[in-house]
Short mmCIF file of C-alpha atoms in Angstrom, two decimals:
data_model
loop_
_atom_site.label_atom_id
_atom_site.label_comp_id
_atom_site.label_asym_id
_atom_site.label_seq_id
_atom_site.Cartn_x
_atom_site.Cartn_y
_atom_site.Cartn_z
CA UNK A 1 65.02 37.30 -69.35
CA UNK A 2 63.01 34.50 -68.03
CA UNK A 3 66.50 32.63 -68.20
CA UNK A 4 68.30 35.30 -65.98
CA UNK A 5 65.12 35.88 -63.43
CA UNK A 6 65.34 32.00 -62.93
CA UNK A 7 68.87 31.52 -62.45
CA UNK A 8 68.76 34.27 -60.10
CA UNK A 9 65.64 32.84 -57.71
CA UNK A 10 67.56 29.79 -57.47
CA UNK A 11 71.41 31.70 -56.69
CA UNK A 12 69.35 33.48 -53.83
CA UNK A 13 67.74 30.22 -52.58
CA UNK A 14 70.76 28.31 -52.41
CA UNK A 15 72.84 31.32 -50.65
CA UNK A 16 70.58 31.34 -48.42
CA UNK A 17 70.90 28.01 -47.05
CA UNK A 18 74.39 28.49 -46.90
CA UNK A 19 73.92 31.50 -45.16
CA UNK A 20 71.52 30.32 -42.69
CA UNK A 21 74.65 27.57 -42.28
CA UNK A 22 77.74 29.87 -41.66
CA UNK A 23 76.40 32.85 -40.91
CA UNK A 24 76.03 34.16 -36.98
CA UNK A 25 73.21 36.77 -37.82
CA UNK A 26 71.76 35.56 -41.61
CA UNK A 27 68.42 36.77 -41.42
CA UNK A 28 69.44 40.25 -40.29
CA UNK A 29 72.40 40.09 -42.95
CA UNK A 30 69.97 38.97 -45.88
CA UNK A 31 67.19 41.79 -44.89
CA UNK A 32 70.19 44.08 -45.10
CA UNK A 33 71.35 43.22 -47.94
CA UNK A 34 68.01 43.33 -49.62
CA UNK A 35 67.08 46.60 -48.67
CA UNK A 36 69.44 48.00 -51.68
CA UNK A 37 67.34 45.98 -54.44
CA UNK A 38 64.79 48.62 -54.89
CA UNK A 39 67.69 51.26 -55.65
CA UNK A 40 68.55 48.75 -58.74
CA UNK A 41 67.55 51.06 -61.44
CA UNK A 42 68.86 53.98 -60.07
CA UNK A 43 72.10 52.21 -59.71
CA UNK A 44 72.27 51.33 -62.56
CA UNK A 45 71.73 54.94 -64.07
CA UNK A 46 74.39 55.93 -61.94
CA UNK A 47 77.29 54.77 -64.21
CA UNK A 48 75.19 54.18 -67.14
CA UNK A 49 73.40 57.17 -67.54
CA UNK A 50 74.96 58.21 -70.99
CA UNK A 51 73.04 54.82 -72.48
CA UNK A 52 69.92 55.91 -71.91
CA UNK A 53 70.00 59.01 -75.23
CA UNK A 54 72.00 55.97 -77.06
CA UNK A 55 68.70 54.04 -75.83
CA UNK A 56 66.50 56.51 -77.13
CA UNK A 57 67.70 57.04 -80.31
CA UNK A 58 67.43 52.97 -80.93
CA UNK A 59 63.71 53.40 -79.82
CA UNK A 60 63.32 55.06 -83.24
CA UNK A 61 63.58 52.44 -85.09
CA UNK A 62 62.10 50.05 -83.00
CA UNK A 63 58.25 48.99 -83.15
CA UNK A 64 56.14 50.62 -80.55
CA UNK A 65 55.36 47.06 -78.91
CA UNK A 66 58.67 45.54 -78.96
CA UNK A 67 60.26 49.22 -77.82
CA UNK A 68 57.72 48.71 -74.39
CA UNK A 69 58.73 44.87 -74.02
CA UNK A 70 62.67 46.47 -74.47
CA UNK A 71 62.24 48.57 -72.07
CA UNK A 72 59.97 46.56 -69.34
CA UNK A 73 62.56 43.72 -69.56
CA UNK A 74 65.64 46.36 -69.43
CA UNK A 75 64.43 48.06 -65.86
CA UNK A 76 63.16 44.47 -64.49
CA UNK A 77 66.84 43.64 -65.57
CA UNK A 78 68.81 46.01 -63.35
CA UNK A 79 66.55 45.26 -60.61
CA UNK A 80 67.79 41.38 -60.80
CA UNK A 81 71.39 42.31 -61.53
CA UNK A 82 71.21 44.24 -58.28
CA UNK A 83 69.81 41.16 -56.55
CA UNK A 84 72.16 38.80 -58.27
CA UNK A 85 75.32 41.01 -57.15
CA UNK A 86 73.84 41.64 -53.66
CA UNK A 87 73.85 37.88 -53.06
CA UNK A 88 77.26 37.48 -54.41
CA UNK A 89 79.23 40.15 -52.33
CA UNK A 90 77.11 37.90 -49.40
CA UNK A 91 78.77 34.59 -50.71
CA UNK A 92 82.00 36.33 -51.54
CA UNK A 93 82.73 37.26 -47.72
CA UNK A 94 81.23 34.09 -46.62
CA UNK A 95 83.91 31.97 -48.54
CA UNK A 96 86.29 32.42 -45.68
CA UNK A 97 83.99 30.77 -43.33
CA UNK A 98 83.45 28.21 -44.48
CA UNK A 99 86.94 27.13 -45.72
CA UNK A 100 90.09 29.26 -44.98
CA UNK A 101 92.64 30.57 -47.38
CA UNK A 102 95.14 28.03 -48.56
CA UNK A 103 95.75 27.98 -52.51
CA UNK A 104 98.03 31.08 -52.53
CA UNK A 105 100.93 28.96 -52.29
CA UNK A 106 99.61 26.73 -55.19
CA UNK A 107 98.82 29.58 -57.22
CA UNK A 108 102.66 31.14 -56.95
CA UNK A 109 104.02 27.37 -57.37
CA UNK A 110 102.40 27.62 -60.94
CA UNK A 111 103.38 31.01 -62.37
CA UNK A 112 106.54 30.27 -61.26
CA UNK A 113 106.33 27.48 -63.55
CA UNK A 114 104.28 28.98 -66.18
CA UNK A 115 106.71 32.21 -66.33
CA UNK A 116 109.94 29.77 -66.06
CA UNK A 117 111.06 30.64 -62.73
CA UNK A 118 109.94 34.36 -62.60
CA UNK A 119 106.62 36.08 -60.72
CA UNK A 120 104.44 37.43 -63.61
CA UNK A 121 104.06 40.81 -61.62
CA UNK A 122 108.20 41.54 -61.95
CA UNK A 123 107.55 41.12 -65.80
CA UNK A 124 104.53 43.43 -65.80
CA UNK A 125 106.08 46.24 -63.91
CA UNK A 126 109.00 46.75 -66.59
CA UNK A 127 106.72 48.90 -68.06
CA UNK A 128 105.60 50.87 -64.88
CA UNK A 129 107.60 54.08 -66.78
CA UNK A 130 104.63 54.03 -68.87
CA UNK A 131 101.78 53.23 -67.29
CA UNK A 132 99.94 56.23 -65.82
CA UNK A 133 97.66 55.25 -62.70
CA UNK A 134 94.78 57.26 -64.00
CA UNK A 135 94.39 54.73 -67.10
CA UNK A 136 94.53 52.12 -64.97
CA UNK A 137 91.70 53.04 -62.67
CA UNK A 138 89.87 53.91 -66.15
CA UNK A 139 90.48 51.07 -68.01
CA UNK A 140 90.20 48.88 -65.42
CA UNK A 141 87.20 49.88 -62.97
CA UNK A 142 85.31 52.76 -63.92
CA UNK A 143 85.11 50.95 -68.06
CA UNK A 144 84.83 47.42 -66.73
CA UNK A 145 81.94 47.88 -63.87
CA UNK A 146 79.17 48.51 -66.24
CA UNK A 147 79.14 45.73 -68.87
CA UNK A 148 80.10 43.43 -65.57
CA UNK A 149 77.88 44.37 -63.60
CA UNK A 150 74.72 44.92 -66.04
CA UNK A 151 75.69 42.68 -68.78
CA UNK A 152 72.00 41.05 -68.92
CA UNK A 153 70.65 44.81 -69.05
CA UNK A 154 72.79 45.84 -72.07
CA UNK A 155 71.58 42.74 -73.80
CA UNK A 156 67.43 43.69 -72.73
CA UNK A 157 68.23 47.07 -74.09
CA UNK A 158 70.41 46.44 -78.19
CA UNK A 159 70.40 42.91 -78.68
CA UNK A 160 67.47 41.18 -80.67
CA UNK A 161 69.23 38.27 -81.18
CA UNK A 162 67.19 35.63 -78.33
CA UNK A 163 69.85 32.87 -78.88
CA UNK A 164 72.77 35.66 -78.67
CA UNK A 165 71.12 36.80 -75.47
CA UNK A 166 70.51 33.59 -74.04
CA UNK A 167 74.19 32.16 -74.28
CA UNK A 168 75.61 35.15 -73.37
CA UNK A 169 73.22 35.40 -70.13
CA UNK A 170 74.80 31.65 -69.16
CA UNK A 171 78.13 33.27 -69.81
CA UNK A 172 77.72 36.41 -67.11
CA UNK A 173 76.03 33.78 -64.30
CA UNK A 174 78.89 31.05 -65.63
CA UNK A 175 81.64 33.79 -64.42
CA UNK A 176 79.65 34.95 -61.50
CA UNK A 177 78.95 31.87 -59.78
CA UNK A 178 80.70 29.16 -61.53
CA UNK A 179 83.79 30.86 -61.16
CA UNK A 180 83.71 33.26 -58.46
CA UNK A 181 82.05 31.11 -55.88
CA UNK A 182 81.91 27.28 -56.60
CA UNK A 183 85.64 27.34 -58.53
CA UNK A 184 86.57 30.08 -56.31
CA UNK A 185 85.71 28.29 -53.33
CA UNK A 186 87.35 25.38 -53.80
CA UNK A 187 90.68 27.09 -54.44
CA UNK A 188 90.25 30.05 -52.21
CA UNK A 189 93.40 32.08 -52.39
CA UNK A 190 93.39 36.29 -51.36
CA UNK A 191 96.04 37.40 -54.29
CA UNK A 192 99.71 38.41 -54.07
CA UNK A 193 98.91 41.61 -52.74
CA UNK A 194 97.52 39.84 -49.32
CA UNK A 195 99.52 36.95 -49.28
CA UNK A 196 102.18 38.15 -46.92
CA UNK A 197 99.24 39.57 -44.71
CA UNK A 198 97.59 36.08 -44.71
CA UNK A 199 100.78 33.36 -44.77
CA UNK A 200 103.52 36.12 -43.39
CA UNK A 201 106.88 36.16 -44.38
CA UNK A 202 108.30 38.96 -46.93
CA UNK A 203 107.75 37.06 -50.22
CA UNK A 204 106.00 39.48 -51.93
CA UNK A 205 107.91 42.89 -50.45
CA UNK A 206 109.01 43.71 -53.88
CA UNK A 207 105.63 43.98 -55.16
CA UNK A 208 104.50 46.12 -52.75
CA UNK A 209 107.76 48.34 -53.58
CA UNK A 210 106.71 48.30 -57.02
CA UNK A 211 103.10 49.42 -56.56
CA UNK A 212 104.40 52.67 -54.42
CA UNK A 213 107.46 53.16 -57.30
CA UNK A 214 104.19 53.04 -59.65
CA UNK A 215 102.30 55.41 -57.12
CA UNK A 216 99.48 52.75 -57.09
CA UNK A 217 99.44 52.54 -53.03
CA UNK A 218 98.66 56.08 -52.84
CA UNK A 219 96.02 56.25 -55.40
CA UNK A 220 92.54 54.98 -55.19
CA UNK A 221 93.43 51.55 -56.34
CA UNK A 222 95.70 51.30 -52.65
CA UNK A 223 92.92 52.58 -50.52
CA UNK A 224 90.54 49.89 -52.25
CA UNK A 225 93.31 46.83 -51.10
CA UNK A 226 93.59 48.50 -47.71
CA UNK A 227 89.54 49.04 -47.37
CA UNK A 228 88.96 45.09 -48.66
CA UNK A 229 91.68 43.78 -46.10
CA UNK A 230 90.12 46.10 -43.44
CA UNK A 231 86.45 44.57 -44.08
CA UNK A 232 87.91 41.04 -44.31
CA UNK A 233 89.17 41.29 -40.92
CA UNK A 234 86.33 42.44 -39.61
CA UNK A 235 84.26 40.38 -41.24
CA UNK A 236 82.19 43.99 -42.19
CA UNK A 237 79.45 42.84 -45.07
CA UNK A 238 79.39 45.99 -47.78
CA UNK A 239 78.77 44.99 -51.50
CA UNK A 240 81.53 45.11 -53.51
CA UNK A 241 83.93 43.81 -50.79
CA UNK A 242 85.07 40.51 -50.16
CA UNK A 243 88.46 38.72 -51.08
CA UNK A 244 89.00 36.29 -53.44
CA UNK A 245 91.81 35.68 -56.64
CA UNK A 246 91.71 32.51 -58.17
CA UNK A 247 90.09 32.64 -60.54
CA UNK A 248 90.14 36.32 -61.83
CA UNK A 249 86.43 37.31 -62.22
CA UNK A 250 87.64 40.75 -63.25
CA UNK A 251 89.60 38.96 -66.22
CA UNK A 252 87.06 36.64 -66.41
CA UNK A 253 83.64 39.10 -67.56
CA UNK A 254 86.24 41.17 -69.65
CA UNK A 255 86.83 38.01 -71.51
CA UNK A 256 82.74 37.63 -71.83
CA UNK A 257 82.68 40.75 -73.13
CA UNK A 258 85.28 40.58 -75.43
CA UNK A 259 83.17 37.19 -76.90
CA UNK A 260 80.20 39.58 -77.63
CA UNK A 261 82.03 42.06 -79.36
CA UNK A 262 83.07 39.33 -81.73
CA UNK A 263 80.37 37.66 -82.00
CA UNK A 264 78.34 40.88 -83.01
CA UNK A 265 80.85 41.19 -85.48
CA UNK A 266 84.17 39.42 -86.25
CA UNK A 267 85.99 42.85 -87.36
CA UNK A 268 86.16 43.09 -83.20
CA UNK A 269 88.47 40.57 -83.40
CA UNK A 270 91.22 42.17 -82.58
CA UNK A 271 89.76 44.91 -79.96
CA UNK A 272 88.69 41.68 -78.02
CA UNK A 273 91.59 40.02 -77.84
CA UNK A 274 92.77 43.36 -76.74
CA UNK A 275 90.66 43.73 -74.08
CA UNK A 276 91.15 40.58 -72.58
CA UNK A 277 94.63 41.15 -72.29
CA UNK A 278 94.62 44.12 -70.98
CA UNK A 279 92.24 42.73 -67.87
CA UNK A 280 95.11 39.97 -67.78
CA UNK A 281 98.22 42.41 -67.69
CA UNK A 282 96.44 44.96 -65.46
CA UNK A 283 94.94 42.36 -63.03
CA UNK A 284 98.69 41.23 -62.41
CA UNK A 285 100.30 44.54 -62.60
CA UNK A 286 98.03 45.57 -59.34
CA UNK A 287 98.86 42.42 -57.38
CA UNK A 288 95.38 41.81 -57.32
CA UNK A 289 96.11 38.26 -59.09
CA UNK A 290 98.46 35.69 -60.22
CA UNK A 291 98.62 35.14 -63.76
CA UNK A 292 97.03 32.04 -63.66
CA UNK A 293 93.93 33.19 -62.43
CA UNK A 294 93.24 35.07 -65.58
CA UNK A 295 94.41 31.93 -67.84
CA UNK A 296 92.01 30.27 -66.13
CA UNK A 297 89.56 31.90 -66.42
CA UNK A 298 90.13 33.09 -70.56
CA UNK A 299 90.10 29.41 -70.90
CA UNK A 300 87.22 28.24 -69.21
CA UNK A 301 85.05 31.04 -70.39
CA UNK A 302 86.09 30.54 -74.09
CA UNK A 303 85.85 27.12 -74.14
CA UNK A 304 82.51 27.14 -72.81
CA UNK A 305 81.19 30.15 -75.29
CA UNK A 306 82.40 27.84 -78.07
CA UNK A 307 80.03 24.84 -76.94
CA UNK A 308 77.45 26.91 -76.36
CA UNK A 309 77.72 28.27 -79.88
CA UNK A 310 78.44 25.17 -81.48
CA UNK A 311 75.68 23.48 -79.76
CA UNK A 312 73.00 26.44 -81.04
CA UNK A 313 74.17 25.77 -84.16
CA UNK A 314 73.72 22.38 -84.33
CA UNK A 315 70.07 23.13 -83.16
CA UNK A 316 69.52 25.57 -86.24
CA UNK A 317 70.83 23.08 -88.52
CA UNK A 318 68.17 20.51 -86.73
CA UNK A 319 64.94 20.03 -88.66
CA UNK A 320 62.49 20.96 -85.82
CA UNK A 321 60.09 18.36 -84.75
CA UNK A 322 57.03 20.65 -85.97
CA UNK A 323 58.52 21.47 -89.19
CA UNK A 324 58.98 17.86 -89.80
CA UNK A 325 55.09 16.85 -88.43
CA UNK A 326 53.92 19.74 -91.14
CA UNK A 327 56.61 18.58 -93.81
CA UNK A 328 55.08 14.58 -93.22
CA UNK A 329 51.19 15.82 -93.49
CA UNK A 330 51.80 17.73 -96.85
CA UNK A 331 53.27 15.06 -98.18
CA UNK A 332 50.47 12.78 -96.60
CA UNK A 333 47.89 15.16 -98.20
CA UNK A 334 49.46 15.04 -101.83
CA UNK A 335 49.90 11.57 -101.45
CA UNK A 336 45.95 10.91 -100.79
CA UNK A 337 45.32 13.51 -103.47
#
């Protein structure tokens, strides 16, 4: 927790310098923004009210001191998550001021490579016969926006493993920020389903065939795209919005989660590899991203989680310096004995 409530401090710091650089009205923007901290907890309970009997029902067998500490750090938790994502929906829309759009043509260079020749999104919507829109706005918004979103407050309320906790806190902020501004940022491309908004042309008419053949214009999912490019272009600050595909954060927290499950136990194997791939095929299905945002970020998540890992295990394997100091004066002792 200390970790997370440090990490955080310094995101908000640093975003707001680079508000207070590229903003017209920052101060009035960050007070704004702000304002919907103290409604952290409840927001939380909003879409993760059904944890808090699961919650209960842990406290049983939980000590009375370490059941308060639980649930002190879980509610200081969703307060900083709520922070955390504030400041990033205020970085997210700020990307395009301070460097425009340009990677789109990059990013549709290299599936075309990847995919020999062919868009990813023609390959995913074979299957639009059997894809029903209501599992897709299931599967991939309602199930993926609490473990996103409130990752850290998951891990304050079931996980006793500190190390566990600590790596997997890096992981969230790693996808957050490494990822969805700094990598983000440097790359900043708006997704197949804006790019003939953004470059013109007709390049990607098909897909947007496709998504009203697969009735996803009409649903909730086309009202979001329409909403986003509608804020964009009026540079409107709400949280959530913002535009931004390479790489795929969506893809790139299912993947986190998908690490914990295993980690917790390696029987989740295959429902994490699952998961991820569903993020991946979904996240191109919807023209929200090209494929290669998702690889990208599957790969850098993973192969970060696996140093992280390997390098805690190195520490347990490590004598501690203590344990050797106490180790050297018993032998000392016996020695003068």
């Amino acid at each position: 927790m200390p970790l997370f409530a440090l990490g955080t401090l310094i995101y908000i710091l640093i975003g707001s310098v680079v508000l207070l650089l590229f903003r017209d009205n920052p101060i009035s923007l960050i007070s704004e923004m702000l304002a919907t901290i103290p409604h952290g907890l409840s927001s939380f309970l909003a879409i993760g009210w059904w944890l808090v009997p699961i919650f209960l029902m842990f406290a049983l067998v939980v000590d009375r001191k370490l059941l308060v500490k639980r649930l002190s750090n879980t509610i200081l938790s969703a307060f900083i998550c709520t922070a955390f994502f504030t400041y990033f929906t205020i970085l997210k829309t700020t990307m395009p001021m301070i460097t425009p759009f340009w990677a789109d043509p990059l990013m549709v260079k290299m599936d075309n490579i990847l995919h020999f020749g062919v868009d990813p999104w023609v390959l995913t919507h074979r299957l639009t016969a059997w894809i029903p829109i209501k599992y897709v706005i299931n599967i991939y918004y309602n199930a993926w926006l609490l473990p996103a979103m409130y990752l850290p407050v998951l891990l304050a309320m079931f996980d006793t493993d500190a190390a566990r906790t600590r790596r997997f806190i890096l992981l969230y902020m790693f996808t957050w920020v490494g990822l969805g501004n700094l990598v983000a940022l440097s790359f900043l491309s708006a997704g197949p389903v804006y790019f003939d908004r953004l470059y013109g042309g007709e390049y990607f008419a098909a897909l947007v065939s496709g998504l009203e053949q697969a009735q996803i214009t009409t649903s909730g999912v086309g009202r979001l795209i329409d909403h986003l490019w509608v804020a964009y272009e009026s540079g409107a600050q709400q949280v959530g919005s913002g535009i931004s595909a390479f790489p795929s954060v969506h893809v790139g927290m299912a993947t986190v989660f998908s690490l914990y499950l295993f980690e917790r136990h390696r029987y989740f194997l295959p429902l994490s590899i699952g998961i991820a791939c569903t993020y991946q095929f979904l996240s191109v299905y919807q023209g929200w991203h090209y494929a290669v945002d998702g690889y990208f970020s599957i790969l850098a998540i993973t192969t970060l989680w696996a140093f992280l890992r390997r390098r805690a295990q190195k520490r347990s394997e490590t004598p501690q310096v203590s344990d050797l100091a106490a180790s050297s004066k018993s032998v000392t002792a016996q020695t003068l004995s």
